[in-house]
Coordinates of C-alpha atoms in Angstrom, one line a residue:
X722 CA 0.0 0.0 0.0
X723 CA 1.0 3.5 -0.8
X724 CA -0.3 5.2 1.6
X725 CA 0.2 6.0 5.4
X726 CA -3.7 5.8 6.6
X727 CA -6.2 3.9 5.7
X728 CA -8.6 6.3 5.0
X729 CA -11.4 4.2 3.7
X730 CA -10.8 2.4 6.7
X731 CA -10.6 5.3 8.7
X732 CA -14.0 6.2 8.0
X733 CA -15.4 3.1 7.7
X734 CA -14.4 2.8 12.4
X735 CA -15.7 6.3 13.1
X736 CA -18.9 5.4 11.0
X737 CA -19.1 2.0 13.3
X738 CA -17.9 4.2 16.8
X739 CA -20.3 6.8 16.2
X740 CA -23.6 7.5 17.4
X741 CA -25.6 8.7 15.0
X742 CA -27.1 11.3 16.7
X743 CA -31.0 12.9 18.1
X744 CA -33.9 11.3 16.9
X745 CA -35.7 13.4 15.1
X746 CA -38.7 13.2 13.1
X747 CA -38.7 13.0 8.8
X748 CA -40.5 16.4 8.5
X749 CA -38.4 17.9 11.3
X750 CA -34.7 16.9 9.8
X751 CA -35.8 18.5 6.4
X752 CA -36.6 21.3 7.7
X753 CA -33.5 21.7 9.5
X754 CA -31.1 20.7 6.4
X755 CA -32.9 23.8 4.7
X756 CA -32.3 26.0 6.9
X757 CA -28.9 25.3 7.3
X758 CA -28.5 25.3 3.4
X759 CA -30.1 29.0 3.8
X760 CA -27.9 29.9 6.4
X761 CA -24.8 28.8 4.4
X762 CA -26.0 31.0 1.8
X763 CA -26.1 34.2 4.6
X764 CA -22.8 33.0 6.3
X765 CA -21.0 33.6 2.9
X766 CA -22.8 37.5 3.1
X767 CA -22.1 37.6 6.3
X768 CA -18.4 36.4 6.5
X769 CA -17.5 38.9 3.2
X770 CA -19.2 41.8 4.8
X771 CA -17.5 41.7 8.1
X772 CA -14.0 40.4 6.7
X773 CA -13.5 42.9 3.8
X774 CA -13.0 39.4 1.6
X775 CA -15.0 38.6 -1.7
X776 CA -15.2 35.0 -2.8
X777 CA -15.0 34.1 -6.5
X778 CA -14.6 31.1 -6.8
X779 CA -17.7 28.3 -6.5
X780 CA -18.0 26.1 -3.8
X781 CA -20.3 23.6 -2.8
X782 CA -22.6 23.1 0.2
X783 CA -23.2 20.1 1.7
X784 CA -25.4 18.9 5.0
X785 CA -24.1 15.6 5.7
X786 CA -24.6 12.9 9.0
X787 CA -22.6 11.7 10.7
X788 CA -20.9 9.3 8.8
X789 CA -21.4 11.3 5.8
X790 CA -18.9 14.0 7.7
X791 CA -16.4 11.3 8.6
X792 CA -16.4 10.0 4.7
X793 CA -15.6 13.4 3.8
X794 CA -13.3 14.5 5.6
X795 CA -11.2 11.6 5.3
X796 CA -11.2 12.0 1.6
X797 CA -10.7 15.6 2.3
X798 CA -6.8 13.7 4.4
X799 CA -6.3 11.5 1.5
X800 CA -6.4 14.2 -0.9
X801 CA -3.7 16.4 1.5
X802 CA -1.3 13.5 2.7
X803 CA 0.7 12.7 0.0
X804 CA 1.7 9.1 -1.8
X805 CA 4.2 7.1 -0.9
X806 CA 6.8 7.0 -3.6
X807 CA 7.2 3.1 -2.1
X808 CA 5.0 0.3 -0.4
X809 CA 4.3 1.3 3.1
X810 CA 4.6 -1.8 6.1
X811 CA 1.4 -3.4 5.6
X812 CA 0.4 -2.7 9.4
X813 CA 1.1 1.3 9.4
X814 CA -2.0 2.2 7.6
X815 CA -4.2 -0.4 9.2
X816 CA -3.1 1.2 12.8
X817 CA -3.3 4.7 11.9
X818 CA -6.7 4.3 10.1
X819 CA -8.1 2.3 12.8
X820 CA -6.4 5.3 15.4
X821 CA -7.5 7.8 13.2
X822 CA -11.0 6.4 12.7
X823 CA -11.3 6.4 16.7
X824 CA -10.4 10.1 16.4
X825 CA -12.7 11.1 13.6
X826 CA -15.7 9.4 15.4
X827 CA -15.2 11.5 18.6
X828 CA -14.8 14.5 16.4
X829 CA -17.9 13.8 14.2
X830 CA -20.3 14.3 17.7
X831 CA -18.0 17.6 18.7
X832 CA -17.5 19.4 15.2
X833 CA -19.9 21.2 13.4
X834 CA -19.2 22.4 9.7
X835 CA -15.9 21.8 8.0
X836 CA -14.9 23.9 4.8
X837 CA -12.4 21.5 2.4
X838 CA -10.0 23.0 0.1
X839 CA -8.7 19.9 -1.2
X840 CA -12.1 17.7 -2.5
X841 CA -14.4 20.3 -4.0
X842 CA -14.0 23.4 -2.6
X843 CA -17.3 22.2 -0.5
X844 CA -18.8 23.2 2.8
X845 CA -19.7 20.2 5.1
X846 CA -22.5 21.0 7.4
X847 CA -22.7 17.7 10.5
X848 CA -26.6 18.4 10.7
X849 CA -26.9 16.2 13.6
X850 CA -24.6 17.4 15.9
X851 CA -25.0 20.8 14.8
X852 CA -28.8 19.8 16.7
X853 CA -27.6 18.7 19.2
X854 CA -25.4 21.1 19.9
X855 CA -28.1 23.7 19.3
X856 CA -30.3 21.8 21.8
X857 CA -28.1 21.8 24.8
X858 CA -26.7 25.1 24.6
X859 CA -30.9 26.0 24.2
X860 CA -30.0 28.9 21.9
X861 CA -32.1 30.5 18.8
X862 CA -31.7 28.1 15.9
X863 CA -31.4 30.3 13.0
X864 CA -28.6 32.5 14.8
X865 CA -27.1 29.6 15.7
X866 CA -26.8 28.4 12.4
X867 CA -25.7 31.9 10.9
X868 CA -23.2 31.7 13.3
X869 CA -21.8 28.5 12.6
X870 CA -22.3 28.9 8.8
X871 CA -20.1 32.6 9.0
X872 CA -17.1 30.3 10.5
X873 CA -16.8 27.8 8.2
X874 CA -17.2 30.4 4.9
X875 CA -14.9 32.7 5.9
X876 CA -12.4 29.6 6.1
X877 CA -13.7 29.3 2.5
X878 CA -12.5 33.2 2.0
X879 CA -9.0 32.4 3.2
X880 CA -8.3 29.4 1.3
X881 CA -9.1 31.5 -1.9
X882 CA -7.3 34.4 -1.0
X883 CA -4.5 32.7 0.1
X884 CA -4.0 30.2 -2.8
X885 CA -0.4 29.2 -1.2
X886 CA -1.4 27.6 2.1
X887 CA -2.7 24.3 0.9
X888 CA 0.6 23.9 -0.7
X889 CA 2.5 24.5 2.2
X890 CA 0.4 22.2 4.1
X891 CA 1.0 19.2 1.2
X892 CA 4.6 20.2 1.4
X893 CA 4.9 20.2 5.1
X894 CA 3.3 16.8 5.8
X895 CA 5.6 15.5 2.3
X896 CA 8.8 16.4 4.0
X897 CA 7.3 14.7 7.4
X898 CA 6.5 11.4 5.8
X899 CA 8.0 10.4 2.3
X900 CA 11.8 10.0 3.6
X901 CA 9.8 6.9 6.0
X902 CA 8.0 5.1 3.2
X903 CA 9.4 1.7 2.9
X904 CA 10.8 1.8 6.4
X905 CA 8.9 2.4 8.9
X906 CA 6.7 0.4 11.1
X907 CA 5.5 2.4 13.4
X908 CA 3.7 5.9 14.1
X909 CA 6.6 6.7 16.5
X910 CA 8.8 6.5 14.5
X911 CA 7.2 9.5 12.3
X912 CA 7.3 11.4 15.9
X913 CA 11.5 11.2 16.0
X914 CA 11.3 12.2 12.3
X915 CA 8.9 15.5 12.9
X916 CA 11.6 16.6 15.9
X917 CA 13.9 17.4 13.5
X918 CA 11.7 19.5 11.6
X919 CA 11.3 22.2 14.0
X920 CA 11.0 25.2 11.6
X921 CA 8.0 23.8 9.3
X922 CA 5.9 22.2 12.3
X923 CA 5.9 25.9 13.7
X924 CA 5.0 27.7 10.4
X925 CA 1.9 25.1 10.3
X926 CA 1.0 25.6 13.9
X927 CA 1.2 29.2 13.3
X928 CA -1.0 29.3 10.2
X929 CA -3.8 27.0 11.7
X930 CA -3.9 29.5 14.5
X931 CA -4.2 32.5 12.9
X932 CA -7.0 30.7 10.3
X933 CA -8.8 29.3 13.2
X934 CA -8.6 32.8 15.2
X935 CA -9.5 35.3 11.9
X936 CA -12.7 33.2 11.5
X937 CA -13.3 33.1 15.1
X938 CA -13.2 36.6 15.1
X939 CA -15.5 37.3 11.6
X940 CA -18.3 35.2 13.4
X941 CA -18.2 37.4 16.6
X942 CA -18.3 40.1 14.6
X943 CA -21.7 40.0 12.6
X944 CA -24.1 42.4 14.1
X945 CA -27.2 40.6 12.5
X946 CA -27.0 38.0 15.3
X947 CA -29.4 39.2 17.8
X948 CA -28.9 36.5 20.3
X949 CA -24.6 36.6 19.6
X950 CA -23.8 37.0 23.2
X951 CA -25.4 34.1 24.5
X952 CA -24.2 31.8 21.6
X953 CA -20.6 33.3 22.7
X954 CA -20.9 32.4 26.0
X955 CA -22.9 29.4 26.4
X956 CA -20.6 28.2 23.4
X957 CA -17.0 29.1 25.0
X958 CA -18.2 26.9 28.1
X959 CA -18.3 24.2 26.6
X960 CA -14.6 24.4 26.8
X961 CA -11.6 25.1 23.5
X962 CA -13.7 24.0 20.3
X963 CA -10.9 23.8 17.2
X964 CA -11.8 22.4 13.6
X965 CA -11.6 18.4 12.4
X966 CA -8.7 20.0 10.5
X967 CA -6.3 21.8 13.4
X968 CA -7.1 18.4 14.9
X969 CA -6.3 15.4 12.9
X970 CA -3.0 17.9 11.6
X971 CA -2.4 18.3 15.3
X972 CA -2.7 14.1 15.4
X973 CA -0.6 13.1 12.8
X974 CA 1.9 15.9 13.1
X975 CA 2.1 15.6 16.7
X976 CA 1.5 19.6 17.1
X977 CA 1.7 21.2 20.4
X978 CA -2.5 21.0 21.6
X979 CA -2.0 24.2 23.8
X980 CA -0.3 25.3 20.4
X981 CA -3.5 25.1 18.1
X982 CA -6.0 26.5 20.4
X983 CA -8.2 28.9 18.3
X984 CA -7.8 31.5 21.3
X985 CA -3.9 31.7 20.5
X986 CA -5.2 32.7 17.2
X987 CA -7.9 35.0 18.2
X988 CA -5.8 37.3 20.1
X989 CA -3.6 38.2 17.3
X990 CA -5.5 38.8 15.2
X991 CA -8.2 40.8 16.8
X992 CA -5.4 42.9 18.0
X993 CA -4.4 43.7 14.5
X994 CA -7.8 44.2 13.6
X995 CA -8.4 46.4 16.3
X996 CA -4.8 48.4 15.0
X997 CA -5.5 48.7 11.5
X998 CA -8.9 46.9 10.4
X999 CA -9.6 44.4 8.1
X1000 CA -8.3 45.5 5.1
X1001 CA -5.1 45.7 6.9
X1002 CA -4.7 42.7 8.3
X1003 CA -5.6 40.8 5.0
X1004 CA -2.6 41.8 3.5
X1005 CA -1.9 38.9 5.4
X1006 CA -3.3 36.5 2.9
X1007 CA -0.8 38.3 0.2
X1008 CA 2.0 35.7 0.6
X1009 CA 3.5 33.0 3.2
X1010 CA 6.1 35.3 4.3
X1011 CA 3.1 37.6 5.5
X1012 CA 2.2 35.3 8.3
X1013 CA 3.4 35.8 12.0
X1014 CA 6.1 33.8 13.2
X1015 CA 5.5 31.2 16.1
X1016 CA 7.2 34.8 18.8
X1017 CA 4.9 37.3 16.4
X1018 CA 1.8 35.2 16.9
X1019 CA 2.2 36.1 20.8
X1020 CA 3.0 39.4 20.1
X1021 CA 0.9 41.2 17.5
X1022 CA 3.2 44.6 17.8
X1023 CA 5.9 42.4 16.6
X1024 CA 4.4 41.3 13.3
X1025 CA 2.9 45.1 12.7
X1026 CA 6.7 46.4 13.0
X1027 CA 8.0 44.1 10.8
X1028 CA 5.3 44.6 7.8
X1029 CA 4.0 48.2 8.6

């Protein structure tokens, strides 16, 4: 096999692991995938209104279940870890699908929408968790939808403005795992090989924080959101809330958890915001060298005195 995760298999142990989700009535469940197809409709609005960003490109929006989520998003992996230019041990990708499937079906009762820029470009909506999240939280649905759906688009705004980033994720997780085709046996052994590359892990860890923590920021932004600051806070309590991607990078790259949390992100970049708005901090999205070191993310005045 020339690849390092089973992703079919992958998907195939977090649609087995998985609940499914609330039971809810026929008439019920299509009314909710509408309204969270209208919402992903607004979110765009929304997201390109508040972040000074215009999409062009077409995307597409799908409300999945459960398992529909973990079947995409593992094609969404496959798609960004590269080949192996040579067979890999015959029990790697059975362990690290079977891990990684464990992962996925936590994640598919915990994440709600997931934008992927490497099968599509499409927006993944997880309808039933997305209820049930709604539910316990006991907040208005169609805010809470907005809210979620302004997230996940303005993801969909980055990616296109910043063309470069899926490359340098591609490259990143290249460099980590092609020398260790053919010889390894073991997911450790990708661990010793990822402490030598020091510099790239930090760029990635950087760049997921500062994507996580600009869309953070859009969504707290809209004004149209009546009920925002009780989403906000009943949301936030539920504890750090990161996207499937941040996570299952942060998995297989081993990335620093404390690292990756979307607050890390959120603090830069609302304070750059706050410094010189929107427009200025989107010359961010110009080019790689643009984006804050791992000392810059931590100190904002840092970044704006070396690209002011």
């Amino acid at each position: 096999m020339n690849q390092f995760v089973d992703w079919k298999l992958a998907a195939k142990a977090a649609k087995t692991l998985m609940p499914a989700g609330p039971g809810i009535q026929a008439q019920d469940a299509a009314r909710i995938i509408e309204e969270l197809r209208i919402a992903a409709g607004e979110g765009l609005v929304e997201a390109e209104k508040v972040s000074k960003l215009a999409a062009s490109a077409p995307s597409q929006t799908l409300v999945v279940d459960r398992s529909g989520w973990a079947k995409a998003v593992s094609q969404n992996f496959a798609a960004l870890l590269p080949a192996a230019r040579q067979d890999v041990p015959g029990v790697v990708p059975l362990i690290a699908g079977a891990e990684l499937g464990a992962v996925l079906s936590v994640l598919g009762t915990r994440v709600l929408g997931q934008f992927d820029s490497f099968v599509g470009p499409r927006l993944l909506l997880n309808a039933p968790t997305i209820t049930q999240i709604r539910g316990e939280l006991n907040v208005n649905a169609r805010d809470f939808y907005l809210w979620i759906a302004t997230h996940e688009q303005t993801h969909r705004l980055q990616f296109e403005h910043a063309a470069w980033i899926p490359g340098v994720m591609k490259q990143t997780l290249a460099e980590a795992f092609e020398p260790l085709a053919g010889t390894t046996h073991s997911m450790g052994e990708l661990g010793e090989r990822l402490k030598s590359m020091k510099s790239e892990v930090s760029e990635l860890t950087s760049i997921m924080s500062v994507l996580e923590g600009h869309a953070m920021v859009v969504m707290n932004d809209v004004t149209s959101i009546r009920s925002i600051k009780t989403i906000r806070r009943r949301f936030e309590a539920r504890g750090e809330n990161r996207s499937a991607l941040a996570i299952l990078l942060g998995k297989l790259l081993g990335l620093d958890a404390k690292a990756l949390q979307y607050k890390r992100g959120a603090k830069f970049v609302r304070h750059i915001v706050d410094a010189i708005g929107y427009e200025g901090f989107n010359e961010i999205f110009t080019a790689r060298e643009m984006f804050p070191s791992a000392g810059e993310l931590d100190d904002p005045e840092r970044w704006l005195a070396r690209t002011r």
